[in-house]
Coordinates of C-alpha atoms in Angstrom, one line a residue:
X143 CA -2.0 26.5 3.9
X144 CA -2.4 22.9 2.1
X145 CA -2.2 22.0 -1.2
X146 CA -4.1 18.9 -0.5
X147 CA -7.0 17.4 2.1
X148 CA -5.6 14.2 3.4
X149 CA -7.8 11.6 1.2
X150 CA -7.6 14.0 -1.8
X151 CA -4.1 12.0 -2.1
X152 CA -4.0 8.7 -3.9
X153 CA -1.4 6.8 -6.3
X154 CA -1.9 9.6 -9.1
X155 CA 0.0 11.4 -6.6
X156 CA 3.2 9.5 -6.3
X157 CA 6.4 11.8 -6.4
X158 CA 4.4 15.2 -6.1
X159 CA 5.3 17.8 -3.3
X160 CA 2.8 18.2 -1.1
X161 CA 1.6 20.3 2.0
X162 CA -0.9 19.1 4.4
X163 CA -2.5 20.2 7.6
X164 CA -4.0 18.2 10.3
X165 CA -4.0 16.6 13.8
X166 CA -2.2 13.7 15.1
X167 CA -4.8 11.0 15.1
X168 CA -1.7 8.7 16.0
X169 CA 2.1 8.3 16.7
X170 CA 4.5 5.5 16.6
X171 CA 8.3 5.0 16.9
X172 CA 9.6 1.9 14.8
X173 CA 13.4 1.9 15.4
X174 CA 14.1 5.6 14.9
X175 CA 11.7 6.2 12.0
X176 CA 8.6 7.8 13.0
X177 CA 5.1 7.0 11.6
X178 CA 2.3 9.9 12.1
X179 CA -1.4 9.2 11.1
X180 CA -2.7 12.9 10.3
X181 CA -6.0 13.6 10.4
X182 CA -8.3 16.3 9.0
X183 CA -11.6 16.2 8.1
X184 CA -11.4 13.6 5.2
X185 CA -9.8 11.0 6.9
X186 CA -6.4 9.9 7.9
X187 CA -3.0 9.8 5.9
X188 CA 0.5 8.3 6.9
X189 CA 3.8 10.3 7.5
X190 CA 6.9 8.8 7.4
X191 CA 9.9 10.5 9.4
X192 CA 13.5 9.3 8.6
X193 CA 16.3 10.8 9.8
X194 CA 18.0 10.2 6.5
X195 CA 15.5 12.2 4.7
X196 CA 15.1 15.0 7.2
X197 CA 17.0 15.2 10.6
X198 CA 15.2 18.3 11.0
X199 CA 11.5 17.2 10.4
X200 CA 12.5 13.7 12.8
X201 CA 13.9 15.8 15.7
X202 CA 10.6 17.5 15.6
X203 CA 8.4 14.3 14.9
X204 CA 10.1 12.9 18.3
X205 CA 8.1 15.5 20.2
X206 CA 4.9 15.2 18.7
X207 CA 1.7 13.4 20.8
X208 CA -1.8 12.8 20.2
X209 CA -4.0 15.7 19.0
X210 CA -1.0 17.9 18.2
X211 CA -1.6 20.6 15.3
X212 CA 0.7 19.7 12.5
X213 CA 2.0 21.3 8.9
X214 CA 3.5 19.1 7.0
X215 CA 5.6 19.2 3.9
X216 CA 6.7 16.2 1.9
X217 CA 6.8 13.8 -1.1
X218 CA 3.9 11.5 -2.0
X219 CA 5.2 7.9 -2.4
X220 CA 3.8 4.1 -2.6
X221 CA 3.9 2.1 0.7
X222 CA 6.0 -0.9 0.4
X223 CA 4.6 -4.2 -0.9
X224 CA 2.4 -6.3 1.5
X225 CA 2.5 -3.1 3.7
X226 CA -0.6 -1.3 2.3
X227 CA -3.6 -0.7 4.6
X228 CA -7.1 -1.7 2.8
X229 CA -9.0 0.0 5.7
X230 CA -7.4 3.4 4.8
X231 CA -8.6 5.5 1.7
X232 CA -4.9 6.5 1.6
X233 CA -3.6 3.2 2.6
X234 CA -1.6 2.5 -0.8
X235 CA 0.7 5.8 -0.2
X236 CA 2.7 7.6 2.5
X237 CA 4.1 11.1 2.8
X238 CA 7.9 10.8 3.3
X239 CA 8.3 14.5 5.4
X240 CA 10.8 16.7 4.7
X241 CA 9.7 19.3 7.2
X242 CA 7.3 19.5 10.0
X243 CA 6.0 22.4 11.9
X244 CA 4.1 21.8 15.1
X245 CA 1.0 24.7 14.9
X246 CA -0.1 24.0 18.5
X247 CA 0.6 21.3 21.0
X248 CA -2.0 19.5 23.1
X249 CA -2.4 19.3 26.5
X250 CA -2.9 15.6 28.3
X251 CA -6.4 14.7 26.8
X252 CA -9.5 14.1 29.5
X253 CA -10.4 10.8 27.4
X254 CA -9.4 8.8 24.4
X255 CA -11.2 10.3 21.5
X256 CA -13.4 7.6 19.9
X257 CA -13.4 6.3 23.5
X258 CA -17.6 4.8 24.0
X259 CA -17.0 4.1 27.4
X260 CA -16.6 7.6 28.2
X261 CA -19.4 9.0 30.2
X262 CA -21.9 12.0 28.3
X263 CA -21.5 14.4 30.8
X264 CA -17.5 14.5 30.3
X265 CA -18.0 14.1 26.4
X266 CA -20.4 17.2 26.7
X267 CA -17.8 19.2 29.0
X268 CA -15.1 18.5 26.5
X269 CA -17.8 18.7 23.1
X270 CA -14.9 20.1 21.0
X271 CA -12.8 16.9 21.4
X272 CA -15.9 14.7 21.0
X273 CA -16.7 16.3 17.8
X274 CA -13.4 15.4 16.3
X275 CA -14.4 12.2 15.1
X276 CA -15.2 11.2 11.8
X277 CA -18.7 9.9 12.8
X278 CA -19.2 13.4 14.1
X279 CA -17.9 15.1 11.6
X280 CA -20.1 13.0 9.0
X281 CA -23.1 13.9 11.1
X282 CA -22.7 17.2 10.4
X283 CA -22.0 17.2 7.2
X284 CA -25.1 15.3 6.4
X285 CA -27.4 17.9 8.2
X286 CA -25.8 20.9 6.6
X287 CA -26.4 18.7 3.3
X288 CA -30.0 18.3 4.7
X289 CA -30.6 22.1 5.2
X290 CA -29.5 22.8 1.8
X291 CA -31.8 20.5 0.3
X292 CA -34.7 21.8 2.1
X293 CA -33.9 25.5 1.2
X294 CA -33.3 24.2 -2.5
X295 CA -36.6 22.2 -2.4
X296 CA -38.7 25.3 -1.2
X297 CA -37.4 27.8 -3.2
X298 CA -37.6 25.8 -6.5
X299 CA -41.3 25.7 -5.3
X300 CA -41.9 29.4 -4.9
X301 CA -41.3 29.8 -1.0
X302 CA -40.1 32.8 0.5
X303 CA -37.3 32.2 3.4
X304 CA -38.1 34.9 6.0
X305 CA -36.7 35.3 9.6
X306 CA -39.5 35.9 12.4
X307 CA -38.6 37.7 16.1
X308 CA -36.6 35.8 18.4
X309 CA -38.1 38.2 21.3
X310 CA -41.6 38.2 21.0
X311 CA -44.7 38.1 23.3
X312 CA -45.5 35.0 25.6
X313 CA -48.4 33.0 24.3
X314 CA -50.3 30.0 25.6
X315 CA -48.6 27.1 23.3
X316 CA -48.6 24.1 25.8
X317 CA -45.4 24.1 27.3
X318 CA -43.5 27.0 29.6
X319 CA -41.7 29.9 27.8
X320 CA -38.3 31.1 28.5
X321 CA -38.7 34.8 29.4
X322 CA -36.2 37.5 28.6
X323 CA -36.4 40.4 31.2
X324 CA -36.4 44.1 29.4
X325 CA -34.0 46.4 30.8
X326 CA -36.2 49.3 29.2
X327 CA -39.2 48.3 30.6
X328 CA -38.9 46.8 34.0
X329 CA -41.3 44.5 35.2
X330 CA -42.2 43.4 31.6
X331 CA -40.7 40.4 29.7
X332 CA -40.3 39.2 26.1
X333 CA -40.6 35.1 25.7
X334 CA -38.4 33.3 23.6
X335 CA -40.6 31.7 20.6
X336 CA -41.9 28.1 21.4
X337 CA -42.7 28.4 17.5
X338 CA -43.1 30.9 14.7
X339 CA -46.9 30.1 14.7
X340 CA -48.5 33.5 14.9
X341 CA -46.0 35.0 13.1
X342 CA -45.8 32.9 10.1
X343 CA -49.7 33.0 10.0
X344 CA -49.2 37.2 10.1
X345 CA -47.1 36.4 7.2
X346 CA -49.9 34.9 4.8
X347 CA -52.2 38.0 5.9
X348 CA -49.2 39.8 4.3
X349 CA -49.8 38.1 1.0
X350 CA -46.5 36.7 1.1
X351 CA -48.2 33.4 -0.4
X352 CA -45.4 30.8 0.6
X353 CA -43.0 31.2 3.6
X354 CA -40.6 29.1 4.9
X355 CA -37.6 29.5 7.6
X356 CA -35.2 26.7 9.4
X357 CA -36.4 28.1 12.9
X358 CA -34.8 28.2 16.3
X359 CA -37.3 27.2 18.9
X360 CA -37.3 27.4 22.7
X361 CA -39.4 25.4 25.3
X362 CA -38.9 25.0 29.0
X363 CA -40.2 21.4 29.6
X364 CA -39.0 18.0 31.0
X365 CA -36.5 16.8 28.4
X366 CA -35.8 13.2 27.3
X367 CA -33.7 11.7 24.6
X368 CA -35.9 13.3 21.2
X369 CA -36.4 16.9 23.0
X370 CA -34.1 19.9 23.8
X371 CA -34.8 23.3 25.4
X372 CA -33.6 24.8 21.9
X373 CA -34.6 23.1 18.7
X374 CA -34.4 23.8 15.0
X375 CA -37.6 23.2 13.1
X376 CA -38.3 23.5 9.5
X377 CA -41.2 25.5 9.2
X378 CA -43.7 25.9 6.3
X379 CA -46.9 27.9 5.6
X380 CA -49.1 28.2 2.4
X381 CA -51.9 30.4 1.4
X382 CA -55.0 29.1 -0.8
X383 CA -54.1 25.3 0.3
X384 CA -55.6 22.3 1.3
X385 CA -54.5 19.6 3.5
X386 CA -53.2 17.5 0.2
X387 CA -51.1 20.6 -1.0
X388 CA -49.1 20.5 2.3
X389 CA -48.8 16.9 2.3
X390 CA -47.2 17.0 -1.4
X391 CA -44.5 19.9 -0.5
X392 CA -43.6 17.7 2.6
X393 CA -43.4 14.7 0.9
X394 CA -41.3 16.0 -2.0
X395 CA -39.2 17.6 0.9
X396 CA -38.5 14.6 2.8
X397 CA -37.5 12.7 -0.5
X398 CA -34.8 15.6 -1.3
X399 CA -33.4 15.4 2.2
X400 CA -33.1 11.3 2.3
X401 CA -31.8 11.6 -1.2
X402 CA -28.8 13.7 0.1
X403 CA -28.5 11.2 2.5
X404 CA -28.4 8.2 0.0
X405 CA -31.7 7.0 0.6
X406 CA -34.5 6.7 -1.9
X407 CA -38.0 6.8 -0.2
X408 CA -41.3 6.7 -2.1
X409 CA -44.5 8.7 -1.5
X410 CA -47.5 9.0 -1.4
X411 CA -46.7 7.9 2.1
X412 CA -49.6 5.9 3.9
X413 CA -52.4 7.7 5.5
X414 CA -54.4 6.5 9.0
X415 CA -56.7 8.4 10.6
X416 CA -56.4 9.4 14.2
X417 CA -58.8 7.3 15.6
X418 CA -57.8 4.3 13.8
X419 CA -53.9 5.0 15.1
X420 CA -55.3 5.1 18.7
X421 CA -57.6 2.2 18.6
X422 CA -55.3 -0.2 16.6
X423 CA -51.7 0.7 17.8
X424 CA -52.6 2.8 21.1
X425 CA -50.4 5.7 19.8
X426 CA -50.9 8.8 17.7
X427 CA -47.5 8.1 16.2
X428 CA -47.3 4.3 15.6
X429 CA -44.3 2.3 14.4
X430 CA -45.6 0.1 11.2
X431 CA -42.5 -1.2 10.8
X432 CA -44.0 -4.3 12.3
X433 CA -47.5 -5.4 12.9
X434 CA -49.1 -6.3 16.5
X435 CA -52.0 -4.3 15.9
X436 CA -54.9 -4.3 18.4
X437 CA -58.6 -5.8 18.1
X438 CA -61.8 -4.7 19.7
X439 CA -63.1 -7.7 21.6
X440 CA -65.8 -5.7 23.9
X441 CA -68.9 -7.5 22.6
X442 CA -67.2 -10.9 23.4
X443 CA -66.6 -9.6 26.7
X444 CA -69.6 -8.6 27.8
X445 CA -71.1 -12.3 27.6
X446 CA -68.4 -13.5 29.7
X447 CA -69.3 -15.0 33.4
X448 CA -66.0 -12.6 34.7
X449 CA -68.1 -9.7 36.5
X450 CA -65.2 -7.3 36.2
X451 CA -64.8 -7.8 32.5
X452 CA -68.7 -7.7 31.7
X453 CA -68.8 -4.6 33.5
X454 CA -66.5 -2.6 31.6
X455 CA -67.5 -4.2 28.4
X456 CA -71.0 -2.6 29.0
X457 CA -69.7 1.1 28.7
X458 CA -68.4 1.1 25.1
X459 CA -68.1 4.7 25.0
X460 CA -66.0 5.0 28.2
X461 CA -64.0 1.9 28.1
X462 CA -62.1 -0.6 26.1
X463 CA -61.1 -4.1 26.0
X464 CA -58.2 -4.5 23.2
X465 CA -56.5 -7.9 22.0
X466 CA -53.1 -7.8 20.7
X467 CA -52.0 -11.0 19.3
X468 CA -48.1 -12.2 19.3
X469 CA -47.8 -14.5 16.3
X470 CA -45.9 -17.6 17.6
X471 CA -45.4 -15.9 21.2
X472 CA -45.8 -19.3 22.8
X473 CA -42.8 -20.5 21.1
X474 CA -40.9 -17.5 22.1
X475 CA -42.1 -16.4 25.7
X476 CA -42.5 -19.1 28.8
X477 CA -45.3 -18.7 30.9
X478 CA -43.3 -17.0 33.6
X479 CA -42.4 -14.2 31.4
X480 CA -46.1 -13.7 30.3
X481 CA -47.0 -13.5 33.6
X482 CA -44.3 -10.9 34.2
X483 CA -45.6 -8.8 31.4
X484 CA -48.3 -7.9 34.0
X485 CA -45.5 -6.0 36.2
X486 CA -44.6 -4.1 33.0
X487 CA -47.9 -2.6 32.0
X488 CA -49.0 -2.0 35.8
X489 CA -46.0 0.5 35.4
X490 CA -48.5 2.7 33.3
X491 CA -51.6 2.2 35.5
X492 CA -53.0 -1.1 34.2
X493 CA -54.8 -3.1 36.8
X494 CA -53.9 -6.3 35.3
X495 CA -53.3 -8.3 32.2
X496 CA -54.9 -11.2 30.4
X497 CA -53.7 -13.8 28.1
X498 CA -54.6 -17.0 26.1
X499 CA -52.5 -19.7 24.3
X500 CA -53.6 -21.2 21.2
X501 CA -52.8 -24.6 21.2
X502 CA -53.7 -27.6 19.0
X503 CA -56.9 -28.2 21.1
X504 CA -57.9 -24.8 21.4
X505 CA -57.4 -21.8 23.8
X506 CA -55.4 -22.1 27.0
X507 CA -55.4 -20.0 29.6
X508 CA -56.9 -18.9 33.1
X509 CA -59.3 -17.0 31.5
X510 CA -60.9 -19.7 29.5
X511 CA -63.3 -20.8 32.6
X512 CA -65.0 -17.5 31.8
X513 CA -66.0 -17.7 28.5
X514 CA -68.5 -20.5 26.3
X515 CA -67.0 -22.4 23.8
X516 CA -68.5 -20.1 21.1
X517 CA -67.0 -17.1 22.7
X518 CA -63.5 -18.5 22.8
X519 CA -64.2 -19.7 19.0
X520 CA -64.9 -15.9 18.1
X521 CA -61.9 -14.7 20.0
X522 CA -60.1 -17.4 17.6
X523 CA -61.8 -15.8 14.5
X524 CA -61.7 -12.5 15.7
X525 CA -58.0 -12.2 16.2
X526 CA -56.8 -14.8 13.2
X527 CA -55.3 -17.0 15.7
X528 CA -53.3 -20.0 14.9
X529 CA -51.6 -22.7 16.7
X530 CA -48.6 -21.2 18.8
X531 CA -49.9 -17.7 19.2
X532 CA -50.6 -15.9 22.1
X533 CA -53.0 -13.2 22.5
X534 CA -52.9 -10.3 25.5
X535 CA -56.2 -8.7 27.0
X536 CA -56.1 -4.9 28.6
X537 CA -59.2 -4.0 30.2
X538 CA -60.6 -0.7 31.3
X539 CA -60.9 3.1 31.0
X540 CA -60.2 4.1 27.1
X541 CA -57.3 6.5 27.4
X542 CA -55.7 4.3 30.1
X543 CA -56.1 1.1 27.9
X544 CA -54.8 2.5 24.6
X545 CA -52.0 4.2 26.3
X546 CA -50.5 0.8 28.0
X547 CA -51.3 -1.5 25.4
X548 CA -49.6 0.8 22.9
X549 CA -46.8 0.7 25.1
X550 CA -46.8 -3.0 25.6
X551 CA -46.7 -3.2 22.0
X552 CA -43.5 -1.4 21.7
X553 CA -42.2 -3.6 24.4
X554 CA -43.0 -6.8 23.0
X555 CA -41.5 -5.9 19.4
X556 CA -38.3 -4.9 21.3
X557 CA -38.2 -8.0 23.3
X558 CA -38.7 -10.1 20.4
X559 CA -36.4 -7.9 18.2
X560 CA -38.6 -7.4 15.3
X561 CA -38.2 -4.2 14.2
X562 CA -36.3 -3.8 11.2
X563 CA -33.4 -1.4 11.7
X564 CA -33.0 -0.4 8.3
X565 CA -36.0 0.3 7.2
X566 CA -38.1 3.9 6.9
X567 CA -41.7 3.6 7.2
X568 CA -43.2 7.2 6.8
X569 CA -47.0 7.7 8.0
X570 CA -49.6 10.4 8.0
X571 CA -51.7 10.5 10.9
X572 CA -55.1 12.8 9.9
X573 CA -58.3 13.7 11.1
X574 CA -57.1 14.4 14.6
X575 CA -59.9 15.2 17.6
X576 CA -60.3 19.0 17.8
X577 CA -60.3 19.0 21.5
X578 CA -59.0 16.8 24.6
X579 CA -59.8 17.2 28.2
X580 CA -57.0 17.5 30.5
X581 CA -57.8 17.9 34.2
X582 CA -61.3 18.5 33.7
X583 CA -60.5 21.2 31.3
X584 CA -61.2 21.2 27.6
X585 CA -58.2 22.5 25.5
X586 CA -57.0 22.3 21.8
X587 CA -55.2 18.9 20.9
X588 CA -53.0 20.7 18.5
X589 CA -53.6 24.6 19.0
X590 CA -56.6 27.0 19.1
X591 CA -55.9 28.2 15.4
X592 CA -56.5 24.8 14.0
X593 CA -59.7 24.6 11.7
X594 CA -62.4 22.3 12.5
X595 CA -63.7 20.2 10.0
X596 CA -67.3 21.3 11.3
X597 CA -67.7 24.0 13.8
X598 CA -71.2 22.9 14.6
X599 CA -70.5 19.3 15.0
X600 CA -70.7 17.9 18.6
X601 CA -67.6 18.8 20.9
X602 CA -66.9 14.9 21.5
X603 CA -67.1 13.9 17.7
X604 CA -65.3 17.4 16.6
X605 CA -62.2 16.6 14.1
X606 CA -59.8 19.1 12.9
X607 CA -58.1 19.7 9.2
X608 CA -54.9 18.5 11.0
X609 CA -51.9 15.9 10.2
X610 CA -48.9 14.8 11.7
X611 CA -46.1 13.1 9.7
X612 CA -44.8 10.3 11.4
X613 CA -41.2 8.2 10.7
X614 CA -40.4 4.7 12.5
X615 CA -42.8 5.3 15.7
X616 CA -41.3 8.9 15.9
X617 CA -43.3 12.4 15.1
X618 CA -41.1 14.2 12.6
X619 CA -43.7 16.9 12.3
X620 CA -47.2 18.6 12.6
X621 CA -49.5 21.3 11.2
X622 CA -52.9 21.9 10.3
X623 CA -55.2 24.1 7.9
X624 CA -55.7 27.2 10.1
X625 CA -58.9 28.9 10.9
X626 CA -58.8 32.7 8.4
X627 CA -62.4 33.8 9.5
X628 CA -62.9 35.7 12.7
X629 CA -66.2 34.2 13.4
X630 CA -64.9 30.7 13.3
X631 CA -61.8 31.4 15.6
X632 CA -64.5 33.5 18.2
X633 CA -66.4 30.5 18.7
X634 CA -63.3 28.0 19.1
X635 CA -62.0 30.6 21.5
X636 CA -65.4 30.4 23.3
X637 CA -65.6 26.8 23.5
X638 CA -62.3 26.6 25.2
X639 CA -63.2 29.3 27.7
X640 CA -61.3 32.0 26.4
X641 CA -63.1 35.1 27.0
X642 CA -63.1 38.1 24.3
X643 CA -60.7 40.5 26.7
X644 CA -58.1 37.4 27.2
X645 CA -58.2 36.6 23.9
X646 CA -57.7 40.1 22.4
X647 CA -55.0 40.7 24.9
X648 CA -52.8 37.4 24.3
X649 CA -53.7 37.1 20.3
X650 CA -55.0 40.7 19.4
X651 CA -52.7 41.0 16.9
X652 CA -53.4 38.1 15.0
X653 CA -57.3 38.6 15.7
X654 CA -56.9 42.3 14.3
X655 CA -55.2 40.8 11.0
X656 CA -57.9 38.2 10.4
X657 CA -60.3 41.0 9.7
X658 CA -58.3 42.5 7.0
X659 CA -58.7 39.8 4.2
X660 CA -57.2 36.9 5.7
X661 CA -56.4 34.3 2.8
X662 CA -57.0 30.4 3.8
X663 CA -53.8 29.2 4.7
X664 CA -51.8 26.1 6.7
X665 CA -48.8 25.0 7.1
X666 CA -46.4 22.3 8.8
X667 CA -43.5 22.1 11.0
X668 CA -40.9 19.5 10.7
X669 CA -38.2 18.7 13.6
X670 CA -34.9 18.8 11.8
X671 CA -32.9 17.7 14.7
X672 CA -35.4 14.3 15.3
X673 CA -35.0 14.0 11.4
X674 CA -31.4 14.2 11.4
X675 CA -31.5 11.4 14.5
X676 CA -33.3 9.2 12.7
X677 CA -31.3 9.8 9.2
X678 CA -27.8 8.9 11.2
X679 CA -29.2 6.2 13.5
X680 CA -28.5 7.8 16.5
X681 CA -30.3 7.1 20.0
X682 CA -30.1 10.5 21.3
X683 CA -31.3 14.1 19.6
X684 CA -27.8 15.3 21.7
X685 CA -25.9 13.7 19.1
X686 CA -27.1 15.4 16.1
X687 CA -26.9 19.1 18.0
X688 CA -23.2 20.6 17.8
X689 CA -23.6 22.1 21.7
X690 CA -26.3 20.4 23.1
X691 CA -27.7 20.4 26.6
X692 CA -28.0 17.6 29.2
X693 CA -31.3 16.3 30.1
X694 CA -31.3 18.9 33.1
X695 CA -31.1 21.6 30.3
X696 CA -27.3 22.7 31.4
X697 CA -24.9 23.2 29.1
X698 CA -21.5 21.2 30.6
X699 CA -19.2 23.3 28.3
X700 CA -19.9 26.9 29.2
X701 CA -21.6 26.2 32.6
X702 CA -24.7 28.0 31.6
X703 CA -27.1 28.7 32.9
X704 CA -25.1 30.5 35.5
X705 CA -25.7 33.4 38.3
X706 CA -25.1 36.7 37.0
X707 CA -23.9 39.7 38.7
X708 CA -26.5 41.8 41.3
X709 CA -25.9 45.0 39.5
X710 CA -27.0 43.4 36.4
X711 CA -29.9 41.9 38.1
X712 CA -31.1 45.5 39.5
X713 CA -30.6 47.1 35.8
X714 CA -33.5 44.5 35.4
X715 CA -35.6 45.4 38.0
X716 CA -35.4 41.7 39.5
X717 CA -34.9 40.7 43.2
X718 CA -34.5 36.8 43.8
X719 CA -35.8 35.7 46.7
X720 CA -34.0 33.9 49.2
X721 CA -34.0 30.2 49.5
X722 CA -35.5 29.0 52.7
X723 CA -34.3 25.8 54.3
X724 CA -36.9 23.2 55.5

């Protein structure tokens, strides 16, 4: 249908007859001569309809409007002197039409394409129009290139791409499952996979050695800017490997993907332990494009005259007192602003927020009266304060303080506008805790198949061989060395309060596989959507998914989820409860 794409043409094609296809990007009638900017996936070219060249083409062009689908026939010529458009790749040429065909007219548009003021709800309802922008095309071209880079890199390293089931068994993996009722087995359900975790371990037990998959995963959880109910992950598993082997493969993979996007990144990435990440940055995915790290000052506050602080400081196991220095914060923030920061941290459970200002004659602030001169000097030395700095203090239960001070760190960086927008800062977080306590119950911090460093270590000190890769404060992915020995797996289940019967019911097929010569193995899963969000500088994961759901897990385009016929429900053995009014 076409001889060229629009931006394939340049001054070397002057005088050639061409056939082009695309959409009307804009239409102008200048005193009888009609100009049409034709758009295809590569960009724009100007078409000229002069009745002296072709009255027939001119008659058709006079009826053309935005987003009409056109086939254009004509000859390439140079634009007149002074009429070039340096903003266009084809700005030095135009096509004089001899024939124009409207393949399809367009109805009146619900919004102007590329209008940034249109609500996301409307844009998602007409997503096929929203995707017609050059930026959207470039986003998905890059996503396609990234997927190819993943496949080529892993293929060269001996990985085998294997698809795992979408209809599978419900297992506890941290979020709610999406369930699919079985018509053949009434009252029973499949689950859509939250990840291919169990199947990729089974592939290692099958002797496949190295597996990968660009896998669809599903989680029924509360949504936000970087979450969707269905998402895509780069899933990797290796046999006879250690943590460093998986990290090396992942770094090579990310280098290849970023190279496709025109970015050179360097490995090895920095590493930090989970404990250090939490204690210094209040997050297991710290953004290290800027500093603002926390310092422990428990011992100094233990000697102060404020009973609240001193009592908190006496229990270093349960509590924390953290100092967060803001270089030259005294010149950036007013005293009123600094008092207002207390309102911010209170939203996350803080009972208050103290601060000192570093002046020429020493520390100043409402808390100084509770400290001796020697203690104040200790604070200056510990926090490495110079004149103009401000230091903020959070005190209270460990988990609470680390959380709100970590959030406060990000908040301050945003307020001060010190986060570099054009920098990629990769980080490995390693040596995660094996367990955490949630609502009084012990649970695996990653998942119950993660290999502990020492199964005999005390519970509150047990670490796992687990690792997350972080980019600019966003968790790109995580993984672990898996448990491949039945006795260790049984002990972990026991610690988690999972009985032999429950383990057999939920994970029996994996536990059986571990009895038949399972190799040491481990892997990682990287979020492709999150990766593309960061690569393209998008503010939401929805921008890099062709047909995403809203934050209420709805598809504005198709109207999903939607009711189904009662006959279909009966066939599946499902009866809905009537809604009760309150």
